[in-house]
PDB file of C-alpha atoms in Angstrom:
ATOM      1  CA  UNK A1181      64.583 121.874 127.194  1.00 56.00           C
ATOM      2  CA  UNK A1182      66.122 124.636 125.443  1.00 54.00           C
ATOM      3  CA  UNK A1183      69.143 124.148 127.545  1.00 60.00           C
ATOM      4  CA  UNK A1184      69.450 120.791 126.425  1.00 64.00           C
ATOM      5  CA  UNK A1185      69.250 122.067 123.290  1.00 64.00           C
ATOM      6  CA  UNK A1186      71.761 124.507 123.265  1.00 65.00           C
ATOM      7  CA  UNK A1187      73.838 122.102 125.192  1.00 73.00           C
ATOM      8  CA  UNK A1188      73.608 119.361 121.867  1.00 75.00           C
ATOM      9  CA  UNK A1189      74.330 122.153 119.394  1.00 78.00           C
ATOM     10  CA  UNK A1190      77.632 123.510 121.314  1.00 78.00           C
ATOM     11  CA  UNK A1191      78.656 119.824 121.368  1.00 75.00           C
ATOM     12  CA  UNK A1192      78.049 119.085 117.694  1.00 77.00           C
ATOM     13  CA  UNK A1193      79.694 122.616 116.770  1.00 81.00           C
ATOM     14  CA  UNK A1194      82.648 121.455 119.114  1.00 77.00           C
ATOM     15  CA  UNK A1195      82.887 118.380 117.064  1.00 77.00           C
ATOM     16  CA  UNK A1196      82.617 119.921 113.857  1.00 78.00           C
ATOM     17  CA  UNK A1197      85.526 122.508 114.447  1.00 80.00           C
ATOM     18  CA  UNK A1198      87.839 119.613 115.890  1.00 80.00           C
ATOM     19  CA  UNK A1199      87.012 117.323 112.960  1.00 83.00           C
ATOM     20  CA  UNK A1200      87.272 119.928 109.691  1.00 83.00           C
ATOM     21  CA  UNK A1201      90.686 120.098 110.161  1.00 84.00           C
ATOM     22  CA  UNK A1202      91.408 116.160 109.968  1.00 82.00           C
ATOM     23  CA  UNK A1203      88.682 116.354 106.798  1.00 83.00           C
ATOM     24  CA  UNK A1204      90.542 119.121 104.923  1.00 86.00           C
ATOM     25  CA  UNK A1205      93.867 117.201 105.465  1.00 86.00           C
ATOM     26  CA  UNK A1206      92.402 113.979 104.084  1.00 82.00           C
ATOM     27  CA  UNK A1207      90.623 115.325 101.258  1.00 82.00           C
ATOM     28  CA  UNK A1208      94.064 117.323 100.131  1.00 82.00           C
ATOM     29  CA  UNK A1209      95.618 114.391 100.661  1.00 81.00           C
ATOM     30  CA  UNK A1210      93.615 111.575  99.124  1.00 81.00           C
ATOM     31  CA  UNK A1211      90.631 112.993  97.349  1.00 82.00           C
ATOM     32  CA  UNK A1212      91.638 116.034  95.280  1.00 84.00           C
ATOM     33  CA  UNK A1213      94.753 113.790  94.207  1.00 83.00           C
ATOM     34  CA  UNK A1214      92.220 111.163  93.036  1.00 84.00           C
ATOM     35  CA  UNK A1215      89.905 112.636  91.484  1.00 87.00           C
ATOM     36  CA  UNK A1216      93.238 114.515  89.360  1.00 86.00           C
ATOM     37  CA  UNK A1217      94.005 111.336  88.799  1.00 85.00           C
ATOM     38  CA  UNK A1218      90.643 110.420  87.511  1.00 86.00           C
ATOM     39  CA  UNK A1219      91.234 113.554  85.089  1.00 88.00           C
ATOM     40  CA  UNK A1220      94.463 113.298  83.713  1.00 87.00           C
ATOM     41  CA  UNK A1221      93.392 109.391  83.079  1.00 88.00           C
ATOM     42  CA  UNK A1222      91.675 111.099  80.247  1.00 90.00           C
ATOM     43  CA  UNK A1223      93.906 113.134  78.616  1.00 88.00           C
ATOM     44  CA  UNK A1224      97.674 113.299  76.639  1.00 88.00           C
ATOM     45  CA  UNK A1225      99.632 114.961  78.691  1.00 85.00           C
ATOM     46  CA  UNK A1226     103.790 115.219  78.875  1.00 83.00           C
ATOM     47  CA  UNK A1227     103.608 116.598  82.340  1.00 78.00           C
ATOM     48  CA  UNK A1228     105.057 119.795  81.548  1.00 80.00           C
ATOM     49  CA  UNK A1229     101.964 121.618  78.854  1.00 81.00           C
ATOM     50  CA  UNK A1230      99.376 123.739  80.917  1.00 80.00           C
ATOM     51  CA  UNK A1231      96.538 122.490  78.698  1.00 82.00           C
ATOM     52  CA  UNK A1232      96.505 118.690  78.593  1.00 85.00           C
ATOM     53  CA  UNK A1233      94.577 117.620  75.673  1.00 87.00           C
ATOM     54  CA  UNK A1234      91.214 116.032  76.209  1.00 88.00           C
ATOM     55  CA  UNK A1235      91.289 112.232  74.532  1.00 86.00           C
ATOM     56  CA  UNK A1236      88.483 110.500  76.864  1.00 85.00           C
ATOM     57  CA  UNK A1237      89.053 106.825  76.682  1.00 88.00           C
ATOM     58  CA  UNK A1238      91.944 106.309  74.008  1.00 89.00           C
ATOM     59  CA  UNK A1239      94.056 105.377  76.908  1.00 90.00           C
ATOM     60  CA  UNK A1240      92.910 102.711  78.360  1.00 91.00           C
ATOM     61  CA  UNK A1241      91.394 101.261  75.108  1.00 91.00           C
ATOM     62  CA  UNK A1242      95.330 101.385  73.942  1.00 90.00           C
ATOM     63  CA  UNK A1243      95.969  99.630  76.862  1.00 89.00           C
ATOM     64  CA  UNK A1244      93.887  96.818  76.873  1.00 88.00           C
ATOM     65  CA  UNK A1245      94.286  96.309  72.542  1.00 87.00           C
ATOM     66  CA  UNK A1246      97.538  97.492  72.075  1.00 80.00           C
ATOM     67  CA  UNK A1247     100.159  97.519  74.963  1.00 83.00           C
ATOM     68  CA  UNK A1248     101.997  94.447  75.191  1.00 87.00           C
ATOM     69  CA  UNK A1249     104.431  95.844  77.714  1.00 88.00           C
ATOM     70  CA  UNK A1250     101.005  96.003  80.145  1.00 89.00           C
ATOM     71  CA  UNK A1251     100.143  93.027  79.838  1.00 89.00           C
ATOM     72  CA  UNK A1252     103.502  91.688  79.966  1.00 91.00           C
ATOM     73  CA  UNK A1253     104.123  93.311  83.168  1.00 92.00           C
ATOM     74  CA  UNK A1254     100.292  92.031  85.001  1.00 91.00           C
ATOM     75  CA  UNK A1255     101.443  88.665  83.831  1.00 93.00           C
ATOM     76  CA  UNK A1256     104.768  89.109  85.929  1.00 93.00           C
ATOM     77  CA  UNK A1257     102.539  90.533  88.812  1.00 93.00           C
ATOM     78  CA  UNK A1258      99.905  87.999  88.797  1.00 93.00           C
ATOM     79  CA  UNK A1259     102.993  85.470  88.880  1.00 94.00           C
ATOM     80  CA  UNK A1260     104.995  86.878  91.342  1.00 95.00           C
ATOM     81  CA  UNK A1261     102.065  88.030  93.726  1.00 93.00           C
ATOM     82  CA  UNK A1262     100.314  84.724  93.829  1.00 93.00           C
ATOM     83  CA  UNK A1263     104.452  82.764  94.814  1.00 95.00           C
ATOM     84  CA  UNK A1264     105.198  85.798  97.054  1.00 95.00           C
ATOM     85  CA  UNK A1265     101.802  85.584  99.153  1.00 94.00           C
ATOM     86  CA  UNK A1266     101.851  81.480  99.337  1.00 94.00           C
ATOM     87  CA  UNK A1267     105.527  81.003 100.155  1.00 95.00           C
ATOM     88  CA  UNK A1268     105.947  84.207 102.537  1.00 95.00           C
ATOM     89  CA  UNK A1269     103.177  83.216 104.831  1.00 94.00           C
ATOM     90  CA  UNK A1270     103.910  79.228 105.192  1.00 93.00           C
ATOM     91  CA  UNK A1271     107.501  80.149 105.687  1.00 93.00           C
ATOM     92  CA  UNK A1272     106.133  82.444 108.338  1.00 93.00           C
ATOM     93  CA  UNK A1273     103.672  80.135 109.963  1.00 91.00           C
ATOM     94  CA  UNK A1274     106.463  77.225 110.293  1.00 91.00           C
ATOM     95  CA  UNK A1275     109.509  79.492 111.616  1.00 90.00           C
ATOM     96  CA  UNK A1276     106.615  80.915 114.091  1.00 89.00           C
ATOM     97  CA  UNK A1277     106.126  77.809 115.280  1.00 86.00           C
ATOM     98  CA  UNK A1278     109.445  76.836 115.835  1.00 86.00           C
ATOM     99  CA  UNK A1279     110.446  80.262 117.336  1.00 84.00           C
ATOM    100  CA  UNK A1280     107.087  80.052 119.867  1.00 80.00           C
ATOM    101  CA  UNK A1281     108.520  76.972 121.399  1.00 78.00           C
ATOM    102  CA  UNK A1282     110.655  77.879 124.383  1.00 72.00           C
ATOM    103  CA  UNK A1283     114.133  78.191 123.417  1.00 71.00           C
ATOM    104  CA  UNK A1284     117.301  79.998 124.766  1.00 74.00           C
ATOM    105  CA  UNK A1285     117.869  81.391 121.327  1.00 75.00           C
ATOM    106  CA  UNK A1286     114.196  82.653 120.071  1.00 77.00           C
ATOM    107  CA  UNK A1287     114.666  86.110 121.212  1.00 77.00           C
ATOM    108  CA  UNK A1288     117.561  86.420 119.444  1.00 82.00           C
ATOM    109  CA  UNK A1289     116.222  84.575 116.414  1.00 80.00           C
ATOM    110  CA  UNK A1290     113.266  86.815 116.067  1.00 80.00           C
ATOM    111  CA  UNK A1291     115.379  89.583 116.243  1.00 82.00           C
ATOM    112  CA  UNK A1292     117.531  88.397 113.404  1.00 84.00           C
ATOM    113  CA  UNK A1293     114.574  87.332 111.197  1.00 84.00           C
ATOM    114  CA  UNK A1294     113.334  91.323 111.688  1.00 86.00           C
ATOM    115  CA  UNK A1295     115.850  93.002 111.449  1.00 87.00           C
ATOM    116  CA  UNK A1296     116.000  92.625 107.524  1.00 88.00           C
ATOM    117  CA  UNK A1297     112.819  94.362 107.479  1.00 89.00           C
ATOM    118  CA  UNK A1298     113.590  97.542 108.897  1.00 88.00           C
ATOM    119  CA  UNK A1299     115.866  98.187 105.987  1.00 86.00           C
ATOM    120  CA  UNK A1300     114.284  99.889 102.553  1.00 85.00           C
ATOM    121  CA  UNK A1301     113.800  96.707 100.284  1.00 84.00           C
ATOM    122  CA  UNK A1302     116.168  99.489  97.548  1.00 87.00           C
ATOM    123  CA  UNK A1303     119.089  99.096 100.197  1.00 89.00           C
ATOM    124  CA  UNK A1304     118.528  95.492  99.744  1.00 89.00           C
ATOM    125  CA  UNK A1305     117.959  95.900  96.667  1.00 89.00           C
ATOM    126  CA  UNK A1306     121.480  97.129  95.627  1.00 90.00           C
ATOM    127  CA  UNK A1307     122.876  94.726  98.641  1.00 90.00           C
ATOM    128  CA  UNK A1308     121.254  91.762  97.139  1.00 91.00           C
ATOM    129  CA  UNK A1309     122.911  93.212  93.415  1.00 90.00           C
ATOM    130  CA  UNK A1310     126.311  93.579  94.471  1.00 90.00           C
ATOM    131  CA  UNK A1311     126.013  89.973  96.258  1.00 90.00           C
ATOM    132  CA  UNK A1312     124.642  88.277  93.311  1.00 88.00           C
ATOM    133  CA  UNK A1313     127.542  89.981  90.826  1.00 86.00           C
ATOM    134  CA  UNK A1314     130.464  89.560  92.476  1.00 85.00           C
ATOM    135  CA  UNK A1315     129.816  87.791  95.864  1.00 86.00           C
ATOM    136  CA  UNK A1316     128.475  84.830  94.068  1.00 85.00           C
ATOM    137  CA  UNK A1317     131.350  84.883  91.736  1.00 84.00           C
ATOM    138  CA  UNK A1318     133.898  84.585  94.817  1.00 85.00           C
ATOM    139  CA  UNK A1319     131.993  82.298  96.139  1.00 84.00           C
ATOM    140  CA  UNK A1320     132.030  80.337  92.674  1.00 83.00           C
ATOM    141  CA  UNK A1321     135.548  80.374  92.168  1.00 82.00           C
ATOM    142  CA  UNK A1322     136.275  79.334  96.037  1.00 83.00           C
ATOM    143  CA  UNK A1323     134.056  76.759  96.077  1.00 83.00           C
ATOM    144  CA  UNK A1324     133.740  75.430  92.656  1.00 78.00           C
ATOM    145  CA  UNK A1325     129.606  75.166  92.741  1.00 83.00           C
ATOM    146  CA  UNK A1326     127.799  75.387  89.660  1.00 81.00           C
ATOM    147  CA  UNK A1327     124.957  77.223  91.136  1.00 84.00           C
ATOM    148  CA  UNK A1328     127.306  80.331  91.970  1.00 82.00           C
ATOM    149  CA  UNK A1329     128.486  80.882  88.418  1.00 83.00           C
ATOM    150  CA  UNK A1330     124.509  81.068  87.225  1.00 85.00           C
ATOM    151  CA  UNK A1331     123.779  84.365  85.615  1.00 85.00           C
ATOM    152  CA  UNK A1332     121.265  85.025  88.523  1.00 87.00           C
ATOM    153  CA  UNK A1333     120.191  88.518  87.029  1.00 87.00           C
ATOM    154  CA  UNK A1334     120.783  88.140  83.581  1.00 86.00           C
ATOM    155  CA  UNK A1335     118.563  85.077  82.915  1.00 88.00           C
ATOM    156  CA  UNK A1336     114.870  85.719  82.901  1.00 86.00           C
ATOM    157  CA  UNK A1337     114.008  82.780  84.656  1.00 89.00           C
ATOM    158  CA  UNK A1338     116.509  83.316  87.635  1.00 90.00           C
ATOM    159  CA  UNK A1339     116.200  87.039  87.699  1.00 92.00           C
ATOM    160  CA  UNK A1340     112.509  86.418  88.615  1.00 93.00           C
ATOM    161  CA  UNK A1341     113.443  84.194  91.631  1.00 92.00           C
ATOM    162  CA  UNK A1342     116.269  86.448  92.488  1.00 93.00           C
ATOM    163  CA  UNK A1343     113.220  89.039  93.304  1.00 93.00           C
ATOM    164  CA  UNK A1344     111.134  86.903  94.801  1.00 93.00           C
ATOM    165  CA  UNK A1345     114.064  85.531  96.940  1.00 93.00           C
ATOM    166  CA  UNK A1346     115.145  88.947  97.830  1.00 93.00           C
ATOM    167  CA  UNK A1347     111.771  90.265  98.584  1.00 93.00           C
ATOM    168  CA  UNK A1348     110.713  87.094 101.017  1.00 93.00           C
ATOM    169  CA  UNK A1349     114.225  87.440 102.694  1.00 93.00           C
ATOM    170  CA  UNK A1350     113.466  91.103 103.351  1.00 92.00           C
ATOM    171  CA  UNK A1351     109.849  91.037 104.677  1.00 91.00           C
ATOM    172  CA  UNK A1352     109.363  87.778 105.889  1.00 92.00           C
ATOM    173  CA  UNK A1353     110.478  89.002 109.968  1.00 90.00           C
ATOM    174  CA  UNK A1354     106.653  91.413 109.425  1.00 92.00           C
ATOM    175  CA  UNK A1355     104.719  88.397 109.454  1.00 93.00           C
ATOM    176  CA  UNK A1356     106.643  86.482 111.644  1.00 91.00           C
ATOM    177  CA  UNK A1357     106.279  88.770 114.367  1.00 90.00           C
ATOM    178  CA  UNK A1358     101.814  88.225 113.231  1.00 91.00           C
ATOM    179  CA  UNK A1359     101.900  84.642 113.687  1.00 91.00           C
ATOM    180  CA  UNK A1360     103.509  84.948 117.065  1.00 89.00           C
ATOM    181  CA  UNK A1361     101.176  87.357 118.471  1.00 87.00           C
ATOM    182  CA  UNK A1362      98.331  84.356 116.978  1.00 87.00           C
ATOM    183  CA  UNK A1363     100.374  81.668 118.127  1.00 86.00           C
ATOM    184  CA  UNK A1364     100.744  83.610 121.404  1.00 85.00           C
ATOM    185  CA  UNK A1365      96.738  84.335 122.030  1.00 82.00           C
ATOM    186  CA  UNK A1366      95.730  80.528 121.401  1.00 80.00           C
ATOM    187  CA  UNK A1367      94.735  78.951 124.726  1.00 79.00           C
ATOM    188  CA  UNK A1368      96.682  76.200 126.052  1.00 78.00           C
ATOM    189  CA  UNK A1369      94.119  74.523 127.458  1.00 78.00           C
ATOM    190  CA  UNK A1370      92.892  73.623 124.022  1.00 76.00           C
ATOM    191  CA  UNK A1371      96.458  72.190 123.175  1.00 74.00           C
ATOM    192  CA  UNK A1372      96.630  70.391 126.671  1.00 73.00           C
ATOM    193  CA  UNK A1373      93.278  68.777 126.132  1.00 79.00           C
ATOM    194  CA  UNK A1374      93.806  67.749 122.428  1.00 74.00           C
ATOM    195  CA  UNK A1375      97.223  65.904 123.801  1.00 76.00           C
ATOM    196  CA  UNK A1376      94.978  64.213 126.462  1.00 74.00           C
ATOM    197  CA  UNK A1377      92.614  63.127 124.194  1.00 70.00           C
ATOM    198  CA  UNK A1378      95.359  61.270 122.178  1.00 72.00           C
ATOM    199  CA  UNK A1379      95.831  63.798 119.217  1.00 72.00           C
ATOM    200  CA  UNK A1380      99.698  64.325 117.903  1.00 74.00           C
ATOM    201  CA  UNK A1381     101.689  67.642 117.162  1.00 74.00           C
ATOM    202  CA  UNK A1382     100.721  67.610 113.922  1.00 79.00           C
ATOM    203  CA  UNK A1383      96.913  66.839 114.476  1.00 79.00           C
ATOM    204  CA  UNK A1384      97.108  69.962 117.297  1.00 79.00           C
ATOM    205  CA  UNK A1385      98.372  72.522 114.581  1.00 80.00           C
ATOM    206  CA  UNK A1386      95.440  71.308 111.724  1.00 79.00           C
ATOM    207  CA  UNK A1387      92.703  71.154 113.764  1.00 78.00           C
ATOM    208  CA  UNK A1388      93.593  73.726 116.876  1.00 80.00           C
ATOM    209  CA  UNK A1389      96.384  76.284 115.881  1.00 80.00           C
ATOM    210  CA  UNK A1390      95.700  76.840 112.522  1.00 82.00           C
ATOM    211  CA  UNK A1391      92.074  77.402 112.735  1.00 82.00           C
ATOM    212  CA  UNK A1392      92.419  79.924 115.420  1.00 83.00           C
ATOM    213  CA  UNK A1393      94.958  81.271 113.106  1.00 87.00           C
ATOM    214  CA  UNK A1394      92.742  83.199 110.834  1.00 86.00           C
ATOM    215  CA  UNK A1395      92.902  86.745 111.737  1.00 86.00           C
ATOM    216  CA  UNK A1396      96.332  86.460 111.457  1.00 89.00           C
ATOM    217  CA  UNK A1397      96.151  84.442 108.195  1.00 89.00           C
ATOM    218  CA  UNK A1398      93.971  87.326 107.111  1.00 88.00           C
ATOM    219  CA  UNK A1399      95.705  90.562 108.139  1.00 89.00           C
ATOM    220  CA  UNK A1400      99.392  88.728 106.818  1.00 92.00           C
ATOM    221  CA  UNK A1401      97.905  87.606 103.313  1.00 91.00           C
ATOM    222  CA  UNK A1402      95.957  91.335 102.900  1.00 89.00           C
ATOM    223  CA  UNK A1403      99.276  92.888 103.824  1.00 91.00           C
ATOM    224  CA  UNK A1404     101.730  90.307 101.325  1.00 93.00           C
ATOM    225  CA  UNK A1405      98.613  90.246  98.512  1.00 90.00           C
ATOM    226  CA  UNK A1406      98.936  94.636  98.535  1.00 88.00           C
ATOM    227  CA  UNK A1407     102.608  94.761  98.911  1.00 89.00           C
ATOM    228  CA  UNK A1408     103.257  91.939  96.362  1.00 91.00           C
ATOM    229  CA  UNK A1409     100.294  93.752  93.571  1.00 89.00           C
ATOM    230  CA  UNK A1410     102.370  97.207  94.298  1.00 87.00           C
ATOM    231  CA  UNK A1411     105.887  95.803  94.009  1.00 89.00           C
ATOM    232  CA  UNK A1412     108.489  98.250  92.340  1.00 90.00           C
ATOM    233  CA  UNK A1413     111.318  99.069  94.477  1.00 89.00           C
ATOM    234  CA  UNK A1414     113.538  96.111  94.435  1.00 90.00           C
ATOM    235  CA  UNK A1415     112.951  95.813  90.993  1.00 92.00           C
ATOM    236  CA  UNK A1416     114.454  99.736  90.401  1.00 90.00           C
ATOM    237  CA  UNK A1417     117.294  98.586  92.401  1.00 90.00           C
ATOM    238  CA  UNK A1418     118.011  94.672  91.829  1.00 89.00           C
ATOM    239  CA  UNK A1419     117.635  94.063  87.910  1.00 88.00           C
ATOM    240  CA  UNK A1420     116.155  97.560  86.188  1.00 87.00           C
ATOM    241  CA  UNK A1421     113.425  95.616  85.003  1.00 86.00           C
ATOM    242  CA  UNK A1422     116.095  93.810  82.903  1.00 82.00           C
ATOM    243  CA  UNK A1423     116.888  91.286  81.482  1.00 85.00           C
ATOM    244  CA  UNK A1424     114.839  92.622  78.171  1.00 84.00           C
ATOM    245  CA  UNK A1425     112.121  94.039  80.360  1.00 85.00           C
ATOM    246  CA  UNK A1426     111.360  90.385  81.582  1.00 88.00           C
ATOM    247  CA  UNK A1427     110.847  91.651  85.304  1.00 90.00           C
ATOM    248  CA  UNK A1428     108.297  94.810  84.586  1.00 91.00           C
ATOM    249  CA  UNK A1429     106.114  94.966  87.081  1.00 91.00           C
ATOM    250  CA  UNK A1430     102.632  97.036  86.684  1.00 91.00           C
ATOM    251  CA  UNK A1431     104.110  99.543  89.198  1.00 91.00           C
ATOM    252  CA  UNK A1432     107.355  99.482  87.490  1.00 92.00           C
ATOM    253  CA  UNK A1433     105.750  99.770  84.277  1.00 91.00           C
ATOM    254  CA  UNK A1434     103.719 103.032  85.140  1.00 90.00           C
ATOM    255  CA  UNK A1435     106.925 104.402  86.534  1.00 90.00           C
ATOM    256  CA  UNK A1436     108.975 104.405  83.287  1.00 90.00           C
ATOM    257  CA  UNK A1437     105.918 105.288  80.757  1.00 88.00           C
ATOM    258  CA  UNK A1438     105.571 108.234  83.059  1.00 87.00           C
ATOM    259  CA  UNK A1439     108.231 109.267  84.455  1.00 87.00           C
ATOM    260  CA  UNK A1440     110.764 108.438  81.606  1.00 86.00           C
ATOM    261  CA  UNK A1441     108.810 108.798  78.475  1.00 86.00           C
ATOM    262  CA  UNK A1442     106.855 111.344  79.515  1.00 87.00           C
ATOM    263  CA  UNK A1443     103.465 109.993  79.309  1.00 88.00           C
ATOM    264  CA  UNK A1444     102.096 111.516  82.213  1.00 88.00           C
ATOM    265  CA  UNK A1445      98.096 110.639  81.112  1.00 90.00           C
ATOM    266  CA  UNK A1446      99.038 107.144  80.106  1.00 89.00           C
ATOM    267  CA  UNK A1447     100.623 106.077  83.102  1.00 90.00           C
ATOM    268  CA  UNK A1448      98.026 107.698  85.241  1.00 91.00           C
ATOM    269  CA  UNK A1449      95.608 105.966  83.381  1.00 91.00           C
ATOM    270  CA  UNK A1450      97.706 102.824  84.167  1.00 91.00           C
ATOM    271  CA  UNK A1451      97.935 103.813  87.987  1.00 90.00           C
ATOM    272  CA  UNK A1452      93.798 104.286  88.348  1.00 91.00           C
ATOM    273  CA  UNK A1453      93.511 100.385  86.602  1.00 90.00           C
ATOM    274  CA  UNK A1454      96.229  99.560  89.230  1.00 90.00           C
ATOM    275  CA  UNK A1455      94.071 100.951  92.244  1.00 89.00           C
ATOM    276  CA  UNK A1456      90.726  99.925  90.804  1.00 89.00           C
ATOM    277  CA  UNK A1457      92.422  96.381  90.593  1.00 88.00           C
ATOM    278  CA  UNK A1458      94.110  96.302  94.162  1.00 87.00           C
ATOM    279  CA  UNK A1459      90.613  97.608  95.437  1.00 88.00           C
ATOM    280  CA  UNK A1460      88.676  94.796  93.743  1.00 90.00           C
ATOM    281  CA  UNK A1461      91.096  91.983  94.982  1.00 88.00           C
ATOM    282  CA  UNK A1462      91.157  92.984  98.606  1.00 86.00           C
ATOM    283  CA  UNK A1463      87.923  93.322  99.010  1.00 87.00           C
ATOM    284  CA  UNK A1464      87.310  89.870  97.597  1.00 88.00           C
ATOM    285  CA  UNK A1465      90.107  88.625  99.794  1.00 85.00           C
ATOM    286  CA  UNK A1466      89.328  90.023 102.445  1.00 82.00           C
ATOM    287  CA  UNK A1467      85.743  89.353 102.506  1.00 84.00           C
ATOM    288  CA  UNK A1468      86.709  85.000 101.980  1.00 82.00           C
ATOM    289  CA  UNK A1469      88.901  85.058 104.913  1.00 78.00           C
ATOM    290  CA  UNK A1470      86.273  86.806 107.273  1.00 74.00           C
ATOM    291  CA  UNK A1471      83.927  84.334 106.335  1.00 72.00           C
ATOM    292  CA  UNK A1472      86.923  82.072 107.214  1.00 67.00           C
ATOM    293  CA  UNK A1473      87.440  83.130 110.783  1.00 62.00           C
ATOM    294  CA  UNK A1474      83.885  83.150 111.615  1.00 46.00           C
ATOM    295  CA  UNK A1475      83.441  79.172 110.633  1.00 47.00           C
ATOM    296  CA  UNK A1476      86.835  78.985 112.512  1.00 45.00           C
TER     297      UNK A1476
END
């Protein structure tokens, strides 16, 4: 008995010393941070005073009454994140179907519809720039299209679309490569017996493929619903948040009160509504699509 004893308390000490260090590491890393995040929220603060001054909950009153930029900028977000998460993922679902079929070319397809992703969306950021300046305008003169002489950065209207084009071009091999891993796990006995039975290609994918879809519906629209809430580096790089500020995102938008006007408290109070918001959605998304896949 006592051996067994001593034998439980050497293993739980074991596990204790091997685990402390990964707990110190993640409480450096994600839990001191937050709840300095939490504190600052509450203060004014240019980043550079030792003794931030104390204003409680000015800042995010003056952000829900009086900042126009903020809401301005969640508008944009709401916009693009709801067109970035619908359009990425049925662009993904149809090019996965077409590049699970058994063609000489897929391998190289899949490779070229990845290979975008790799790069840092502010490398295509500045790519995309210098293509829609003065690539389009060669193109325009060559050509003599219209739609090349648009001013696709300048315009409010196009310079949104320019982003979301950019940013679906850039990301959209990720989910590809989900939806052929799904396509990839559903049996083909189901498909065989569904053609048997009389049932078309269209009929197979509504009722078979798509249904046994959902965890990879799921993971893809938690990954493009985060990335798309969060977006701020192809704005830096593609339009400054220009034309007028038209294309502020809420990530871009706590980047310049912060880091250019030196309003350390308000943007952090603008990055803890961010994360409380991110947390809230994905959790509700998250949550519908589970139920999803069980029915399924």
């Amino acid at each position: 008995m006592l051996k067994s004893l001593g034998r439980k308390w050497r293993e739980k000490t074991e596990f204790g010393l091997f685990t402390l260090p990964v707990l110190i590491c993640i409480a450096v890393a994600f839990y001191v941070p937050f709840i300095m995040t939490i504190r600052y929220s509450m203060t004014k603060w240019n980043g550079i005073s030792k003794h931030p001054k104390f204003v409680g909950l000015d800042n995010f009153k003056q952000i829900f009454t009086g900042d126009t930029n903020f809401s301005d900028s969640a508008w944009f977000t709401i916009k693009y994140a709801v067109l970035y998460i619908v359009i990425v993922n049925v662009l993904a679902i149809l090019l996965a179907v077409l590049l699970d079929m058994k063609l000489k070319s897929t391998s190289w397809l899949r490779a070229a519809f990845f290979i975008p992703y790799i790069l840092s969306l502010v490398i295509v950021g500045f790519i995309w720039k210098f293509i829609f300046m003065q690539g389009f305008n060669s193109l325009g003169e060559s050509t003599g299209w219209g739609i090349f002489g648009l001013s696709w950065l300048g315009t409010p209207g196009l310079a949104f679309i320019s982003i979301l084009g950019v940013s679906i071009w850039q990301s959209i091999g990720f989910y590809l490569v989900i939806y052929i891993a799904g396509l990839q796990s559903v049996p083909e006995d189901l498909k065989e017996a569904a053609t048997v039975d009389g049932a078309g290609a269209l009929r197979r994918f509504f009722s078979i493929t798509l249904p046994l879809l959902a965890p990879s519906i799921t993971i893809s629209v938690f990954m493009a619903l985060t990335n798309s809430i969060k977006v701020f580096d192809v704005i830096l790089s593609l339009t400054g948040g220009g034309p007028g500020g038209t294309t502020y995102s809420i990530a871009y938008d706590i980047y310049r009160d912060t880091f250019q006007n030196n309003l350390y408290g308000y943007g952090t109070a603008k990055a803890l509504i961010l994360f409380v918001a991110v947390l809230i959605v994905t959790v509700i998304q998250l949550t519908f699509f589970k139920k999803r896949e069980v029915e399924a």
